[in-house]
PDB file of C-alpha atoms in Angstrom:
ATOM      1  CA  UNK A   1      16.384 -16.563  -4.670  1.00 49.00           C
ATOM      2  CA  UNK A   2      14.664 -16.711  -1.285  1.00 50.00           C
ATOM      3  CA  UNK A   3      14.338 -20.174  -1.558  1.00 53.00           C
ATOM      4  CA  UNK A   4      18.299 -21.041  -2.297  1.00 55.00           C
ATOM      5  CA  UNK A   5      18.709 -18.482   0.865  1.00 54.00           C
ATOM      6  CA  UNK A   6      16.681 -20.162   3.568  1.00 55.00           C
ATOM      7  CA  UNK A   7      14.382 -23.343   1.407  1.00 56.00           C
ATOM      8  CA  UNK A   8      10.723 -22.713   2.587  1.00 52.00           C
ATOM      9  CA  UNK A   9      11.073 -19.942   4.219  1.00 50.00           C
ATOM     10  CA  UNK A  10       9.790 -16.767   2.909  1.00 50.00           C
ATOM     11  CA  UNK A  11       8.875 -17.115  -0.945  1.00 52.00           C
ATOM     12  CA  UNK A  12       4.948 -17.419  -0.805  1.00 59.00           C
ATOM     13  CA  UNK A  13       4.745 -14.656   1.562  1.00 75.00           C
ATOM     14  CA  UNK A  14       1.651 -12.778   0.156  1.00 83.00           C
ATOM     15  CA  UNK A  15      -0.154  -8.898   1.145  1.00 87.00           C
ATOM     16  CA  UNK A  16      -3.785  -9.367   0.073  1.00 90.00           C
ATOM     17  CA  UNK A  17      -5.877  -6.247  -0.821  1.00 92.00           C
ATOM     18  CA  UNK A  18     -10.072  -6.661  -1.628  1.00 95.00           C
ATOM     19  CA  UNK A  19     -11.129  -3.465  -3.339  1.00 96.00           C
ATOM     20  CA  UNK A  20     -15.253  -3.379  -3.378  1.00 96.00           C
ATOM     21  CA  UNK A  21     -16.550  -2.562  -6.892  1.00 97.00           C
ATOM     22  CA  UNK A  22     -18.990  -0.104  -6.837  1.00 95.00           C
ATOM     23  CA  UNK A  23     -22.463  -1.478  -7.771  1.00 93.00           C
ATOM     24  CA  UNK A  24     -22.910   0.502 -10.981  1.00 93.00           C
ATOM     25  CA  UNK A  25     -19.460  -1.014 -12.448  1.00 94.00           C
ATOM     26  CA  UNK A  26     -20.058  -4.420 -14.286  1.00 95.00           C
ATOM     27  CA  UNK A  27     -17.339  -7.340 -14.349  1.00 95.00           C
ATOM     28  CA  UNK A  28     -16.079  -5.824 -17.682  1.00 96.00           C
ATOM     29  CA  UNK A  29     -15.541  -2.393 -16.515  1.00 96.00           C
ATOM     30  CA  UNK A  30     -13.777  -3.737 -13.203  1.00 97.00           C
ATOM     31  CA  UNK A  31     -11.486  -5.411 -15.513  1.00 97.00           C
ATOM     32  CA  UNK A  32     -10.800  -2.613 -17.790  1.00 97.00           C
ATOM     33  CA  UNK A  33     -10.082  -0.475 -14.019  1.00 97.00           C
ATOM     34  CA  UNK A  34      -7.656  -3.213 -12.977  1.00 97.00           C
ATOM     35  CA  UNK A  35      -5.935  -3.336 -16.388  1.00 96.00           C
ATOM     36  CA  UNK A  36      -5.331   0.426 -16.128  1.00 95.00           C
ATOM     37  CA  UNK A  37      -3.975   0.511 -12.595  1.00 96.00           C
ATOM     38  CA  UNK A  38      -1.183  -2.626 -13.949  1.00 95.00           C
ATOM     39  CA  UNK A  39      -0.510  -0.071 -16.711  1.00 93.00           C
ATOM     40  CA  UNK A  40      -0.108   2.697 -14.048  1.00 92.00           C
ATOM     41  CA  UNK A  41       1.918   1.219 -11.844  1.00 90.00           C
ATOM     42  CA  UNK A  42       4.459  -1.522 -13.680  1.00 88.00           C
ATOM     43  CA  UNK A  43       5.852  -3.276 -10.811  1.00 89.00           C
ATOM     44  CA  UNK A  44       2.646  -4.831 -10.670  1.00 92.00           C
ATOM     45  CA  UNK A  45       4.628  -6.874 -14.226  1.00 92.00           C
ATOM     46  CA  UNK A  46       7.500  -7.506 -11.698  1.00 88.00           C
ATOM     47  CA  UNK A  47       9.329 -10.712 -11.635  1.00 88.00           C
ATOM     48  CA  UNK A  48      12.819 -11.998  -9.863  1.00 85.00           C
ATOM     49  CA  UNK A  49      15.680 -12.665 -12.109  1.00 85.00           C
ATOM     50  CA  UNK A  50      19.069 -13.983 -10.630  1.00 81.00           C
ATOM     51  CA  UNK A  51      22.406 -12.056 -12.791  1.00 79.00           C
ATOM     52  CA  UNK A  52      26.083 -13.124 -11.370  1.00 80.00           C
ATOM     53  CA  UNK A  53      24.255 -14.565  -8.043  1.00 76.00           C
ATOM     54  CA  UNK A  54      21.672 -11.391  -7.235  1.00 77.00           C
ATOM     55  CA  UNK A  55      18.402 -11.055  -7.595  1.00 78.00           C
ATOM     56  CA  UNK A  56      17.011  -8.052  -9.529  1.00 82.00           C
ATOM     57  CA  UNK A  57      13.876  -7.170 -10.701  1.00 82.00           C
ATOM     58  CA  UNK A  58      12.608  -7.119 -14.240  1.00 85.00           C
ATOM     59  CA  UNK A  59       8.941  -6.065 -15.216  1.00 87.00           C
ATOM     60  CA  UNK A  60       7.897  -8.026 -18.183  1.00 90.00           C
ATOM     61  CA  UNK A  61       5.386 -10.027 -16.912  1.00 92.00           C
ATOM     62  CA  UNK A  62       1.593  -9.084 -17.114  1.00 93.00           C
ATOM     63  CA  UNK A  63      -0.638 -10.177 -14.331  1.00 95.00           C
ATOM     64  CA  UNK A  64      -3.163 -12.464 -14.852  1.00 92.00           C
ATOM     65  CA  UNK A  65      -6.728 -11.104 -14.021  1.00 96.00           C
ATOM     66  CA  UNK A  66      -9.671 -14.008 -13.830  1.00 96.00           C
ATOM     67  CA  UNK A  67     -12.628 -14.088 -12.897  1.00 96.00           C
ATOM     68  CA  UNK A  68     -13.910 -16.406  -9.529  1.00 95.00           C
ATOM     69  CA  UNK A  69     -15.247 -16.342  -6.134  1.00 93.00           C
ATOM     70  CA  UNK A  70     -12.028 -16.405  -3.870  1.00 91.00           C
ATOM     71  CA  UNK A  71      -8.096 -15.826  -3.800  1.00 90.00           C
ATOM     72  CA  UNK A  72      -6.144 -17.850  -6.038  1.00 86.00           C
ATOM     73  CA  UNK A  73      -4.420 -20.257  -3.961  1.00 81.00           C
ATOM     74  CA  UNK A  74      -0.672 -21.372  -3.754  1.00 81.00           C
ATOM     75  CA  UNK A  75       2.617 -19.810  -4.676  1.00 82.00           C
ATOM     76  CA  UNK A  76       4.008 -16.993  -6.702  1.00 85.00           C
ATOM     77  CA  UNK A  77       6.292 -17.967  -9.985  1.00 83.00           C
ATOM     78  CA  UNK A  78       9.460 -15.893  -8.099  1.00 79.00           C
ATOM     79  CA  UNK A  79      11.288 -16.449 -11.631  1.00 78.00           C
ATOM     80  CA  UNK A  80       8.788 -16.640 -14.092  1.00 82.00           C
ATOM     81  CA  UNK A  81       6.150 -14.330 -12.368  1.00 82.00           C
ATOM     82  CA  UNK A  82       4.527 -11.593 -12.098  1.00 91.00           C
ATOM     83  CA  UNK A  83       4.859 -11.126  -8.424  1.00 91.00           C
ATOM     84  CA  UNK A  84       1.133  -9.965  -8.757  1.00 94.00           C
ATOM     85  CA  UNK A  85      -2.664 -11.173  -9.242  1.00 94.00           C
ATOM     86  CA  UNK A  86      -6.088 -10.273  -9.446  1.00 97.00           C
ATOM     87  CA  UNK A  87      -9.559 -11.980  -9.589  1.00 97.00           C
ATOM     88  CA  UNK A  88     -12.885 -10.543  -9.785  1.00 97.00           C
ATOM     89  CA  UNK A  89     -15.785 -11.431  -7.802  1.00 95.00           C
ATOM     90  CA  UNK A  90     -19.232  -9.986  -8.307  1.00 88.00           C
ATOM     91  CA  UNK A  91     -18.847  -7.568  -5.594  1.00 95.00           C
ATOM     92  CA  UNK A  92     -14.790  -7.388  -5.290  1.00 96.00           C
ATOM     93  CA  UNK A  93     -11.658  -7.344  -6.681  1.00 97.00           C
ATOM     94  CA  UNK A  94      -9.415  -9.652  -5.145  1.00 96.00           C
ATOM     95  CA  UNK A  95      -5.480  -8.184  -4.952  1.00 95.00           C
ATOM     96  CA  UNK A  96      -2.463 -10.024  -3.958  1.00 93.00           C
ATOM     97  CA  UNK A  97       0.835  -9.099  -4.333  1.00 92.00           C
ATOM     98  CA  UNK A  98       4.268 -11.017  -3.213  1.00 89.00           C
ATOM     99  CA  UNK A  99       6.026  -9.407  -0.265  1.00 83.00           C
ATOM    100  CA  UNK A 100       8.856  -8.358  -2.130  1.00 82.00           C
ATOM    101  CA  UNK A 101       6.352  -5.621  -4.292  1.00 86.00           C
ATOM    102  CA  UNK A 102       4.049  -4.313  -1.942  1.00 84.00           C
ATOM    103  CA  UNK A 103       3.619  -3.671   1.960  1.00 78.00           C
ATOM    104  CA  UNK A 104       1.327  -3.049   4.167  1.00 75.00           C
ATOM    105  CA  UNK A 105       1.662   0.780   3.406  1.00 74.00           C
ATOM    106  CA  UNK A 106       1.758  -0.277  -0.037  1.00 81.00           C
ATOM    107  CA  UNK A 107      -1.679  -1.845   0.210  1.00 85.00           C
ATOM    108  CA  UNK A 108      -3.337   1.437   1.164  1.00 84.00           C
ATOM    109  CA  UNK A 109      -2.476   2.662  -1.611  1.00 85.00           C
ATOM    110  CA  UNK A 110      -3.152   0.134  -3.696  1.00 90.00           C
ATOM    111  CA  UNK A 111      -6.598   0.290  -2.463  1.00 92.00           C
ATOM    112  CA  UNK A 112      -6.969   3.779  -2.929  1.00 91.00           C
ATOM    113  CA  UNK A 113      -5.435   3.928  -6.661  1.00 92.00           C
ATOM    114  CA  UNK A 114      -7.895   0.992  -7.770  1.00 95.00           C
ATOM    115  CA  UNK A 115     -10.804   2.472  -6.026  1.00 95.00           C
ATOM    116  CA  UNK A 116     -10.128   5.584  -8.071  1.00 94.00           C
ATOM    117  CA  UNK A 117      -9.681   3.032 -11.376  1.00 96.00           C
ATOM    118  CA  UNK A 118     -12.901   1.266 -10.580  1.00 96.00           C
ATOM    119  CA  UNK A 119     -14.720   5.055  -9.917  1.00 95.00           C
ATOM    120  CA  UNK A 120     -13.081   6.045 -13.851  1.00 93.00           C
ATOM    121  CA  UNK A 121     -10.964   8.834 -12.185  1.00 93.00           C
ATOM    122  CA  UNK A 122      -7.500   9.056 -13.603  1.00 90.00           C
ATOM    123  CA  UNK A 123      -4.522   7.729 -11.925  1.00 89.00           C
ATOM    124  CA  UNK A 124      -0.738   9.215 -12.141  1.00 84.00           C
ATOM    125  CA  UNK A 125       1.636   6.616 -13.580  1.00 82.00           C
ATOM    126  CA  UNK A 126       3.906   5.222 -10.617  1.00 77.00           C
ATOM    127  CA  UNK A 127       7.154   3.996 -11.656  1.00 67.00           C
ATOM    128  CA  UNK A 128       8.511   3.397  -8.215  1.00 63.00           C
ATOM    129  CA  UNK A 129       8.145   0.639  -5.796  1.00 57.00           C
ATOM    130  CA  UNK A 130       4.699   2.357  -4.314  1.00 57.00           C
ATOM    131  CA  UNK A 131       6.589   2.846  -1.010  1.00 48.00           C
ATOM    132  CA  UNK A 132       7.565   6.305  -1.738  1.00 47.00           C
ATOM    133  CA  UNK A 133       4.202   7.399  -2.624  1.00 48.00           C
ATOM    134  CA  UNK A 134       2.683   5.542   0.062  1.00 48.00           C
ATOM    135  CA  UNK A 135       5.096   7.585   2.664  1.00 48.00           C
ATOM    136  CA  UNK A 136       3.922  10.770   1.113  1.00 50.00           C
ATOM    137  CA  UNK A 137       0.773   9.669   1.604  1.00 50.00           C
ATOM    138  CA  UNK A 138       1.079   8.976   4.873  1.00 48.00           C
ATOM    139  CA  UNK A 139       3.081  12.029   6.154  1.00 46.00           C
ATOM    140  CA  UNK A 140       0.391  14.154   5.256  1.00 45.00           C
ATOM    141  CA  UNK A 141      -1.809  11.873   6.553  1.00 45.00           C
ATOM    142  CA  UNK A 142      -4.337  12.552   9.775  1.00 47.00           C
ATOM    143  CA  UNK A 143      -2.223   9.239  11.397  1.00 48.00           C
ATOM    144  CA  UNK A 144       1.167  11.135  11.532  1.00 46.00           C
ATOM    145  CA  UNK A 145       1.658  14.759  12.491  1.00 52.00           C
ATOM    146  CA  UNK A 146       4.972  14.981  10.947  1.00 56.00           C
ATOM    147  CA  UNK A 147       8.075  12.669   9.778  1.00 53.00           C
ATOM    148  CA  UNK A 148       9.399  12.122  13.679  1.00 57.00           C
ATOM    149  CA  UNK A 149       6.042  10.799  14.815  1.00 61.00           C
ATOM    150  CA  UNK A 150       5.874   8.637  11.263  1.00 57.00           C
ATOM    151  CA  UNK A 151       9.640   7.265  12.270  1.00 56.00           C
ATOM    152  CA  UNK A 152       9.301   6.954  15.810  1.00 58.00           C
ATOM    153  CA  UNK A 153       6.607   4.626  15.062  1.00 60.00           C
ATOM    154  CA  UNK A 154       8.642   2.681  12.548  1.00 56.00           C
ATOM    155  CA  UNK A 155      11.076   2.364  14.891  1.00 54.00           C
ATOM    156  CA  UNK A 156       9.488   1.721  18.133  1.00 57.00           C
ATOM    157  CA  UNK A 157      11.854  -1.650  18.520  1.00 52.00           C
ATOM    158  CA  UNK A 158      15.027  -0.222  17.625  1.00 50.00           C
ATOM    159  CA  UNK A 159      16.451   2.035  20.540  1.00 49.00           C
ATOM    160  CA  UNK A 160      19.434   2.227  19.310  1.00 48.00           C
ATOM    161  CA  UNK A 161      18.318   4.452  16.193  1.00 44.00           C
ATOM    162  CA  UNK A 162      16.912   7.034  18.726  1.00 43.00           C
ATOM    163  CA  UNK A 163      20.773   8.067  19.199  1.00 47.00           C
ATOM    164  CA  UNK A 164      20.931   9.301  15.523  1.00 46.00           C
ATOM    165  CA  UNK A 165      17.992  11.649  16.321  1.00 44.00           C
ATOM    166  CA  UNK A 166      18.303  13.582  18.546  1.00 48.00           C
ATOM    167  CA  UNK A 167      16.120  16.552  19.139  1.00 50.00           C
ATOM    168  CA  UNK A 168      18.557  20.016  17.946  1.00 50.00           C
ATOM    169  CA  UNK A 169      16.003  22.512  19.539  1.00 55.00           C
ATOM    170  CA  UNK A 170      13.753  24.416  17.688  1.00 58.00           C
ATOM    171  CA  UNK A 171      16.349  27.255  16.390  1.00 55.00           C
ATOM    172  CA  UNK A 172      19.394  24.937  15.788  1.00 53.00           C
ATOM    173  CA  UNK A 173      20.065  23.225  12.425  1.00 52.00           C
ATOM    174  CA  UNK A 174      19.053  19.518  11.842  1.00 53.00           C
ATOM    175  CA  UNK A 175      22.579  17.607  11.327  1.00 54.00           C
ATOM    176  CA  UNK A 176      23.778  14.514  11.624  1.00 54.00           C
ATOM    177  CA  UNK A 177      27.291  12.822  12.762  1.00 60.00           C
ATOM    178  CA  UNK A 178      27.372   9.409  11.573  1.00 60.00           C
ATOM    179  CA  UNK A 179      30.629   7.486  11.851  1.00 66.00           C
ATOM    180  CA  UNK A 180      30.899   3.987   9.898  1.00 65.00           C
ATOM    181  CA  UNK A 181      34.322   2.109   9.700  1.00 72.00           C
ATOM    182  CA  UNK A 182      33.790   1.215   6.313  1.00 75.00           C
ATOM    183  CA  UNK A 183      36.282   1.645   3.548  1.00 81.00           C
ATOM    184  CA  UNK A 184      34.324   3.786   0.693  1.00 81.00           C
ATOM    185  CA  UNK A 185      36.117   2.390  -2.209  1.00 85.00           C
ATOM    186  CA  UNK A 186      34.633  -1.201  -1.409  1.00 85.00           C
ATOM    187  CA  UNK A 187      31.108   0.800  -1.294  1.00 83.00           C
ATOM    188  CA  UNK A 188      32.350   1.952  -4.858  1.00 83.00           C
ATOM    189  CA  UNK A 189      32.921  -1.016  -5.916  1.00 84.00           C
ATOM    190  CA  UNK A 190      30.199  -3.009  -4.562  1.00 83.00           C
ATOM    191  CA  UNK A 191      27.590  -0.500  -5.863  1.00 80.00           C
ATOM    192  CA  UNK A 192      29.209  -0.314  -9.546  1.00 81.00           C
ATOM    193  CA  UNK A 193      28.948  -4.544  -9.722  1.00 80.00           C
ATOM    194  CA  UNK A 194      25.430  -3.965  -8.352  1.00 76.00           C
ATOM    195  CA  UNK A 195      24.104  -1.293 -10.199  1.00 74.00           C
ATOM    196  CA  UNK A 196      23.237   1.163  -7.684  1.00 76.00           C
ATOM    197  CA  UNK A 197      25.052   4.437  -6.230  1.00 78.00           C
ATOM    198  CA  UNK A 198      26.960   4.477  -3.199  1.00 78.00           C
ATOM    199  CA  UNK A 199      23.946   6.140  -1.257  1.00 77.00           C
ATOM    200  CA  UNK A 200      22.017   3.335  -1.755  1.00 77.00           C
ATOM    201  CA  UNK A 201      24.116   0.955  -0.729  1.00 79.00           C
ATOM    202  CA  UNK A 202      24.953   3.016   2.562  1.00 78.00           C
ATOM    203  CA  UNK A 203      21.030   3.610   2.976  1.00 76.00           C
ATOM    204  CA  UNK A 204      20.747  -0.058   2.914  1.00 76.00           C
ATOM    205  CA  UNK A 205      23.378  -1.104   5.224  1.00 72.00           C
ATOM    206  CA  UNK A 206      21.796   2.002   7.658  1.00 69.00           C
TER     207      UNK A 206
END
């Protein structure tokens, strides 16, 4: 799908993660770890299908995990995935992950969850996209004092976003007056052919 969009532009776009294995954990129990954090988090099975000319995910596809010395080199399957892979080296294992599944926020946690794996501490099962846990993480975080700092930082290049938040005081009520000139019924409609709700759809165009 990124390919028919712009050919060669973004679809081998990879985040790499290397999560040390600690020295009393053998090759077979570093596997075992990585097989449970897959299980744990499924969009690690995630692959692009194309239905009526849009790209949607579908996680059916297990990641391979091998056994080498270095990355695995060249591009993802986007259709046939997964969108994820893992090798193990004798002191490492080697994580990389297509853009479209994991960021560089994601790859924190990715490191952390594994690390836990490969330390046989329990994981909780993750059925998101890893971005929402990886915000949590990072709002309580020592590297952001609270949600402004986390967004001002996000949004450092976009001035124009300052506008929508503004400082109320410290006894008024946070709100909000955001005017689109959008007609809501083509929202509806667009978000019933897609699948989503209409606050997605208005989240995404924000």
């Amino acid at each position: 799908y990124l390919d028919a969009i712009r050919p060669g532009c973004t679809a081998d776009y990879k985040i790499r993660v290397e999560v040390p294995i600690p020295k009393d954990t053998d090759a077979d129990a570093a596997e075992d770890a990585v097989s449970a954090f897959i299980d744990a988090t499924p969009v690690c099975k995630a692959r692009i299908v194309t239905r009526n000319d849009l790209p949607w995910f579908q996680f059916d596809a297990v990641p391979p995990v091998t056994r080498g010395d270095d990355w695995i080199h060249g591009r993802f399957d986007i259709e046939g995935g997964p969108l994820s892979r893992f090798v193990i080296t004798g002191s490492a294992v080697l994580c990389e992950f297509h853009h479209s599944i994991c960021d560089g926020m994601s790859a924190g946690l990715v490191h952390d969850k594994l690390s836990a794996c490969l330390s046989h501490e329990e994981i909780g099962y993750d059925d998101g996209f890893m971005r929402m846990a990886s915000y949590e993480q990072t709002d309580v975080s020592r590297s952001s004092d609270s949600r402004l700092v986390y967004f001002t930082d996000m949004l450092q290049d976009a001035d124009k976003a300052y506008d929508l938040m503004e400082d109320p005081g410290d006894n008024a009520p946070m709100a909000f007056d955001l005017r689109l000139d959008i007609d809501l019924a083509e929202v509806a409609a667009f978000a019933r052919e897609t699948g989503v709700t209409k606050g997605d759809v208005l989240l995404s165009a924000f």
